Amino acid sequence: MADETGGAGSGAEGHTDQVADDADDADDTVEATGAPGETGGTDGTGGDGGGTDCGTTGGKAGTGGDGGGTSGTTGGTGGTSGTDGTDGDGKQAARARRIAAWHGSERTLAHGPTEGRIADRLAALALTADDPSYGGDGWVDVYGDGVVEELERRVATLLGMEAAAFFPTGTMAQQIALRCWAGRTGVPVVAVHPLAHLEVHERDAYLTVSGLRAVRPTSEPRPPTAEEVRDLDEPFGTLALELPLRDAGFVLPSWEELVAVVEAARERDAVVHFDGARLWECTAHFGRELPEIAALADSVYVSFYKSLDGISGAALAGPESLVAEARAWRHRYGGQLFQQWPAALAALAGLDRELPRLPSYVAHARVVAEALRKAFTAAGIGWSRVHPEVPHTHQFQVWLPYPAAVLDEAGVRLAEETRTTLFRRWQEPGPPGLAMTEVTVASPALEWTAEDVTAAVDAFLARVRELMRRDG
């Protein structure tokens, strides 16, 4: 089947063996520690020690991975990354070197969980538990009561929904939402973008587990339009919209376009589900508060770690009857965990600490993006792109005309030699030699001025050019 490479100016119909995702994605400039053959990174982007999740016949591993293989039954081609070795020891050494360089940096655009030591995260969690408002002096939860119920009530209120249910993963929350809606509408067809998380990063779960089927309003690397939804030539029961559309560059429609798309789905007698893993950061772009945004949809999924610095977990919000049904399916899917208090506590802390800061992150992302664009131009880079030019959220893509391995190595050297981390992992989702990274502007970046960004870019590119000369 055709590849879906995503990114600026790309996108193709059909589903692939998951293209390297993120930062999440590494997803959201964050990496996971998956073993070889498991998903690398959150959502599978160039994770340390992991290739991409592939189908039964295998496929090519993401170029951002540390030489990780694939999880398909017949295997595939491992990825490459900088100085990463092909053996397990070499990969682990390369990963340890990167994390040490990032952790040792005095200046960084964004910190990732891989830089945090277990003891540090536990200490931070203990401080959260000591706050009476989080119920830390109460008993641990058992199968979702206590602090987990408090988190569910908090999310439902924030989104203006009747109810919410906590899930260990967003993938599970989405699969169950789509399954429930298919049963209620009687139509097992989902209208979804080919670059959506459902298509690219969930191993066809809604197709293979629930027996649903996809139709695609568009293959363009942008959200679908109302006209495209109206013009679909077959019925669909659910329109699933990812806000923002991460693999197209964290892009969002305008508020008027979003309203029109939802209305078009209603005209087709369909329900609307928001993949809102990053919905928290969309308020600045839409100029609307969360309840007004969520009110457009019949159900909304949100994540607790992608924008809120939580440990893990997600929530599905919607009508009380839907959430009750989703809880039953959660049990059947194996998501009724015995205790989840660490994830719930971290999520509550993220709602209090990070959620109010997100608008400032979005505003500063625009400053950083403009500074990057100007710095690349001033440096005489033959082709570069910051996408979108004006970020819609606090995350965006950067594209440069160099191999991902070179850019990875240059970034590590910059961190080691100047104690400054500008970019993290790079991947090549398009033509060879054209690499992309995702930039997340969060609390550490607020200290960076445009001049700071320019200076860091110059130092980074000096190391890139040195590596290119060395490699001929």
XYZ file of C-alpha atoms in Angstrom:
472
model
C 0.000 0.000 0.000
C 1.107 3.544 -0.587
C 3.316 5.366 1.889
C 1.943 8.260 3.916
C 4.965 10.361 4.630
C 3.205 13.456 5.942
C 5.065 16.620 6.705
C 5.201 19.826 4.756
C 3.739 19.523 1.314
C 3.379 15.736 1.418
C 0.744 13.142 2.041
C -0.536 10.166 0.105
C -3.593 7.994 0.232
C -3.539 4.564 1.748
C -2.106 3.290 5.005
C 1.498 2.328 5.560
C 3.483 0.273 7.968
C 3.659 3.103 10.437
C 5.976 5.828 9.235
C 8.403 6.965 11.920
C 6.436 9.363 14.065
C 5.973 11.474 18.477
C 8.932 13.134 19.226
C 5.767 12.566 19.523
C 6.788 13.073 19.058
C 10.667 11.529 19.175
C 7.062 12.596 19.894
C 6.812 16.138 21.200
C 10.598 16.175 21.337
C 10.303 13.251 23.721
C 11.691 9.766 23.259
C 10.656 6.406 24.577
C 12.860 3.551 25.646
C 11.252 0.764 23.659
C 13.200 -2.370 22.963
C 14.206 -3.264 19.391
C 11.136 -4.205 17.434
C 8.780 -2.147 19.584
C 7.499 1.307 18.736
C 10.310 3.830 19.025
C 9.339 7.096 20.626
C 5.875 8.089 21.649
C 3.735 7.269 18.628
C 6.836 5.749 17.105
C 9.001 8.619 15.964
C 12.642 7.797 15.928
C 12.629 6.343 19.389
C 15.779 5.130 21.068
C 16.288 1.471 20.459
C 13.029 0.905 18.587
C 11.994 0.699 15.000
C 8.519 1.413 13.733
C 5.511 -0.802 14.260
C 4.928 -2.683 11.057
C 2.311 -4.981 9.625
C 2.548 -8.708 9.142
C 5.000 -8.425 6.272
C 7.308 -5.970 7.941
C 8.536 -2.731 6.410
C 11.218 -0.090 6.587
C 12.075 1.253 10.002
C 12.048 4.978 10.610
C 15.263 6.803 9.845
C 15.179 8.521 13.199
C 15.481 5.235 15.124
C 18.693 3.947 16.615
C 19.121 1.216 14.061
C 16.002 -0.486 15.400
C 14.411 -3.240 13.382
C 10.736 -3.700 12.646
C 8.098 -5.669 14.475
C 6.609 -7.300 11.387
C 6.822 -11.059 11.229
C 9.251 -11.090 8.323
C 11.267 -8.128 9.526
C 12.521 -5.177 7.552
C 15.266 -2.623 7.251
C 16.710 -0.980 10.345
C 16.946 2.760 10.699
C 20.100 4.837 10.983
C 20.966 7.686 13.247
C 24.178 9.603 13.597
C 26.886 7.587 15.269
C 24.518 4.867 16.438
C 25.999 1.434 16.166
C 24.294 -1.548 14.577
C 24.627 -3.695 17.686
C 22.631 -3.336 20.869
C 25.568 -2.026 22.898
C 26.283 0.638 20.278
C 22.683 1.806 20.272
C 22.511 1.980 24.033
C 25.793 3.894 24.162
C 24.560 6.371 21.554
C 21.312 6.861 23.423
C 23.126 7.353 26.725
C 25.376 9.921 25.060
C 22.416 11.897 23.704
C 20.521 11.923 26.977
C 23.654 12.923 28.892
C 24.239 15.791 26.463
C 20.645 16.989 26.702
C 20.482 16.580 30.464
C 23.738 18.489 30.863
C 22.554 21.442 28.806
C 22.086 24.740 30.589
C 19.839 26.046 27.800
C 17.256 23.995 25.930
C 14.129 24.755 23.968
C 12.262 21.879 25.625
C 13.011 19.242 28.212
C 11.913 15.660 27.619
C 10.987 12.927 30.115
C 13.991 10.848 29.040
C 16.195 13.438 30.711
C 14.446 12.966 34.035
C 15.734 10.399 36.458
C 13.282 8.078 38.166
C 14.177 9.488 41.578
C 13.505 13.030 40.361
C 10.097 12.137 38.929
C 9.170 10.307 42.130
C 10.200 13.311 44.211
C 8.078 15.617 42.067
C 5.149 13.228 42.349
C 5.556 13.145 46.142
C 5.351 16.936 46.245
C 2.153 16.774 44.242
C 0.714 14.170 46.593
C 1.476 16.405 49.569
C -0.890 19.038 48.184
C -4.257 18.439 49.897
C -6.127 19.560 46.794
C -4.971 16.416 45.018
C -6.131 14.087 47.733
C -2.652 12.742 48.346
C -3.476 12.010 51.968
C -6.268 9.670 50.871
C -6.136 6.021 49.932
C -4.708 4.773 46.664
C -7.273 4.141 43.946
C -8.640 0.680 43.259
C -9.887 0.042 39.719
C -10.417 3.708 38.975
C -11.965 5.218 42.087
C -10.576 8.000 44.288
C -8.050 10.246 42.580
C -8.874 8.769 39.166
C -12.527 9.730 39.589
C -11.439 13.209 40.622
C -9.407 13.525 37.406
C -12.383 12.358 35.350
C -14.659 14.940 36.965
C -12.061 17.635 36.380
C -11.717 16.821 32.678
C -15.470 16.678 32.105
C -15.818 20.111 33.685
C -12.916 21.611 31.718
C -14.385 20.380 28.439
C -17.987 21.143 29.317
C -18.971 17.504 28.788
C -21.368 15.381 30.832
C -18.770 12.771 31.777
C -15.241 11.531 31.135
C -13.418 8.230 31.590
C -9.709 7.736 32.211
C -7.820 5.395 29.864
C -4.252 4.092 30.085
C -3.622 5.066 26.446
C -5.134 7.361 23.872
C -5.135 4.568 21.318
C -7.492 2.553 23.503
C -9.718 5.554 24.148
C -10.060 6.278 20.444
C -10.715 2.696 19.413
C -13.464 2.356 21.969
C -15.033 5.684 21.029
C -15.210 4.715 17.367
C -16.532 1.273 18.209
C -19.277 2.704 20.386
C -20.322 5.243 17.770
C -20.399 2.590 15.051
C -22.789 0.534 17.158
C -25.015 3.525 17.814
C -25.120 4.859 14.249
C -25.246 1.434 12.625
C -22.567 2.549 10.129
C -19.092 0.991 10.591
C -17.422 3.605 8.373
C -15.152 6.370 9.697
C -14.254 9.456 7.674
C -10.639 10.176 8.627
C -7.597 11.929 7.208
C -4.819 9.585 5.968
C -2.277 11.497 8.067
C -4.341 11.214 11.252
C -2.988 9.397 14.284
C -5.682 6.761 13.799
C -4.213 5.912 10.397
C -0.495 6.351 10.926
C 0.262 5.434 14.524
C -2.276 2.913 15.806
C -1.490 -0.152 13.672
C -4.892 -0.183 11.952
C -6.541 -0.910 15.299
C -9.968 0.454 14.390
C -9.902 -1.693 11.262
C -8.484 -4.939 12.627
C -9.868 -4.920 16.183
C -13.298 -3.405 15.627
C -13.901 -4.260 11.976
C -14.486 -0.659 10.962
C -13.620 0.849 7.598
C -12.186 4.195 6.510
C -13.105 6.735 3.880
C -10.888 9.739 3.337
C -12.250 13.214 2.658
C -8.862 14.404 1.358
C -5.244 13.369 0.986
C -3.941 16.932 1.153
C -1.655 17.681 4.137
C -4.272 19.834 5.864
C -7.597 19.313 7.649
C -10.541 18.417 5.397
C -12.928 21.113 4.181
C -16.711 21.157 4.517
C -17.051 20.643 0.770
C -14.853 17.547 0.893
C -16.938 16.089 3.704
C -20.177 16.795 1.844
C -18.800 15.316 -1.379
C -17.835 11.921 0.054
C -19.528 9.413 -2.232
C -20.580 6.909 0.431
C -22.172 7.065 3.885
C -20.055 7.278 7.036
C -21.137 7.082 10.639
C -18.365 9.098 12.291
C -16.156 11.971 11.207
C -12.887 11.795 13.159
C -10.917 15.045 13.241
C -7.419 15.308 14.709
C -6.895 18.746 16.248
C -4.202 19.728 15.478
C -3.266 17.431 12.575
C 0.160 16.554 13.866
C 1.787 14.776 10.918
C 0.837 17.603 8.575
C 2.690 20.070 10.799
C 0.412 20.530 13.833
C -2.010 22.427 11.605
C -5.525 23.569 12.458
C -8.439 24.899 10.444
C -9.818 28.328 11.227
C -12.718 28.423 13.683
C -15.138 29.129 10.852
C -13.745 26.215 8.832
C -14.062 23.861 11.812
C -17.675 24.864 12.415
C -18.454 24.345 8.730
C -16.837 20.887 8.659
C -18.852 19.796 11.703
C -22.048 21.102 10.131
C -21.260 19.197 6.940
C -20.906 15.980 8.942
C -24.240 16.613 10.658
C -25.845 17.058 7.243
C -24.566 13.553 6.455
C -26.203 12.217 9.661
C -22.777 11.477 11.132
C -21.413 12.022 14.621
C -18.157 13.894 15.187
C -15.223 12.658 17.254
C -12.257 14.905 18.063
C -8.843 13.302 18.375
C -7.865 16.063 20.762
C -4.659 14.641 22.168
C -3.339 18.187 21.877
C -6.668 19.985 22.114
C -5.403 21.777 25.216
C -3.121 23.963 23.094
C -5.705 24.935 20.434
C -7.513 27.700 22.291
C -5.155 30.477 21.187
C -5.552 29.659 17.489
C -9.326 29.344 17.633
C -9.820 32.272 19.999
C -12.270 30.099 21.929
C -12.221 28.374 25.314
C -12.148 24.591 25.657
C -15.897 24.075 26.355
C -16.884 25.939 23.195
C -14.427 23.941 21.094
C -15.421 20.599 22.607
C -19.128 21.415 22.225
C -18.784 21.010 18.465
C -18.047 17.291 18.893
C -20.036 14.349 20.189
C -16.942 12.934 21.873
C -13.426 14.172 22.587
C -10.225 12.354 23.498
C -7.470 14.269 25.313
C -3.982 13.247 26.385
C -2.273 13.978 29.682
C 1.360 13.725 28.618
C 1.614 15.363 25.196
C 1.032 18.939 26.358
C 0.652 18.605 30.111
C 3.887 16.820 31.079
C 2.022 13.918 32.645
C 3.324 10.391 33.003
C 0.776 8.692 30.763
C -2.929 8.318 30.225
C -5.835 9.886 28.397
C -9.509 10.622 28.826
C -12.572 10.168 26.657
C -15.303 12.743 27.281
C -18.844 12.917 25.988
C -22.438 12.112 26.913
C -22.963 10.126 30.109
C -24.438 7.166 28.230
C -21.492 6.980 25.816
C -18.932 7.207 28.607
C -20.722 4.455 30.563
C -20.573 2.209 27.508
C -16.924 3.132 26.983
C -16.127 2.078 30.546
C -17.554 -1.375 29.823
C -15.423 -1.704 26.691
C -12.404 -0.388 28.589
C -12.706 -3.391 30.891
C -13.010 -5.747 27.919
C -9.952 -4.194 26.261
C -7.857 -4.716 29.385
C -7.784 -1.060 30.400
C -9.337 -1.469 33.848
C -6.036 -1.208 35.696
C -5.809 -2.047 39.393
C -4.110 1.225 40.391
C -3.376 4.341 38.348
C -2.744 6.981 41.000
C 0.733 8.046 39.736
C -0.616 8.861 36.265
C -3.711 10.525 37.712
C -1.722 12.679 40.128
C 0.676 13.777 37.387
C -2.260 14.599 35.122
C -3.946 16.733 37.778
C -0.683 18.585 38.361
C -0.337 19.139 34.618
C -3.826 20.598 34.392
C -2.954 23.067 37.136
C 0.601 23.883 36.103
C 0.883 23.516 32.312
C -2.620 24.164 31.002
C -2.656 27.857 32.018
C 0.786 28.329 30.425
C -0.050 26.907 27.003
C -1.205 30.227 25.476
C 2.157 31.785 26.388
C 3.937 28.820 24.802
C 1.948 29.299 21.595
C 2.773 32.996 21.504
C 6.476 32.357 22.031
C 6.490 29.560 19.446
C 5.760 32.242 16.863
C 8.786 34.217 18.026
C 11.008 31.134 17.863
C 9.689 30.062 14.459
C 10.310 33.475 12.920
C 13.815 33.606 14.379
C 14.603 30.160 12.978
C 13.334 31.128 9.545
C 15.410 34.298 9.450
C 18.502 32.527 10.770
C 18.351 29.834 8.077
C 17.948 32.486 5.384
C 20.820 34.572 6.729
C 23.003 31.476 6.869
C 22.441 30.863 3.168
C 20.773 27.479 3.518
C 19.724 26.505 0.005
C 16.320 25.203 1.099
C 14.744 25.248 4.499
C 11.258 25.475 5.869
C 9.521 26.209 9.134
C 6.038 24.740 8.824
C 3.639 26.377 9.402
C 5.487 29.684 9.034
C 3.292 31.021 11.821
C 2.699 28.053 14.161
C -0.904 27.210 14.992
C 0.094 25.693 18.346
C 3.295 25.599 20.392
C 4.634 22.875 18.084
C 5.822 23.029 14.496
C 8.113 21.338 11.978
C 11.577 22.371 10.780
C 12.936 21.020 7.488
C 16.604 21.203 6.422
C 18.455 19.828 3.356
C 20.841 17.533 5.211
C 20.791 13.857 6.207
C 19.082 13.151 9.513
C 22.177 11.369 10.815
C 24.301 14.484 10.288
C 21.771 16.750 12.001
C 21.430 14.354 14.940
C 25.192 14.300 15.438
C 25.497 18.067 15.089
C 22.828 18.537 17.733
C 24.583 16.238 20.201
C 27.906 17.974 19.620
C 26.315 21.372 20.162
C 24.904 20.174 23.484
C 28.189 18.592 24.554
C 30.368 21.529 23.565
C 28.166 24.519 24.408
C 25.625 23.030 26.843
C 22.848 24.231 24.556
C 20.150 21.959 23.121
C 18.434 23.467 20.092
C 16.957 20.474 18.252
C 16.503 16.849 19.183
C 15.961 13.908 16.824
C 15.621 14.245 13.062
C 13.992 11.927 10.535
C 13.705 11.697 6.757
C 10.003 11.173 6.004
C 10.430 12.487 2.457
C 13.270 12.405 -0.085
C 16.677 11.208 1.185
C 18.824 14.041 2.419
C 15.842 16.203 3.412
C 15.254 15.906 7.133
C 12.535 17.078 9.491
C 12.325 17.630 13.213
C 9.496 18.762 15.445
C 10.013 21.709 17.764
C 8.045 22.057 20.974
C 8.160 25.441 22.683
C 7.446 25.004 26.377
C 8.528 26.552 29.661
C 12.331 26.357 29.113
C 12.001 28.173 25.774
C 10.406 31.252 27.302
C 13.890 32.424 28.293
C 15.064 32.345 24.669
C 15.063 35.620 22.754
C 15.154 35.796 18.958
C 18.856 36.654 19.266
C 19.444 33.535 21.358
C 17.788 31.412 18.677
C 19.927 32.991 15.947
C 23.142 32.368 17.858
C 22.207 28.732 18.536
C 21.309 28.162 14.869
C 24.673 29.581 13.753
C 26.538 27.302 16.160
C 24.433 24.303 15.100
C 24.968 24.918 11.372
C 28.715 25.328 11.893
C 28.823 21.788 13.205
C 26.575 20.555 10.396
C 28.958 21.987 7.800
C 31.944 20.499 9.588
C 30.346 17.056 9.513
C 29.397 17.429 5.851
C 32.987 18.361 4.943
C 34.301 15.421 6.919
C 31.939 13.026 5.183
C 32.744 14.431 1.764
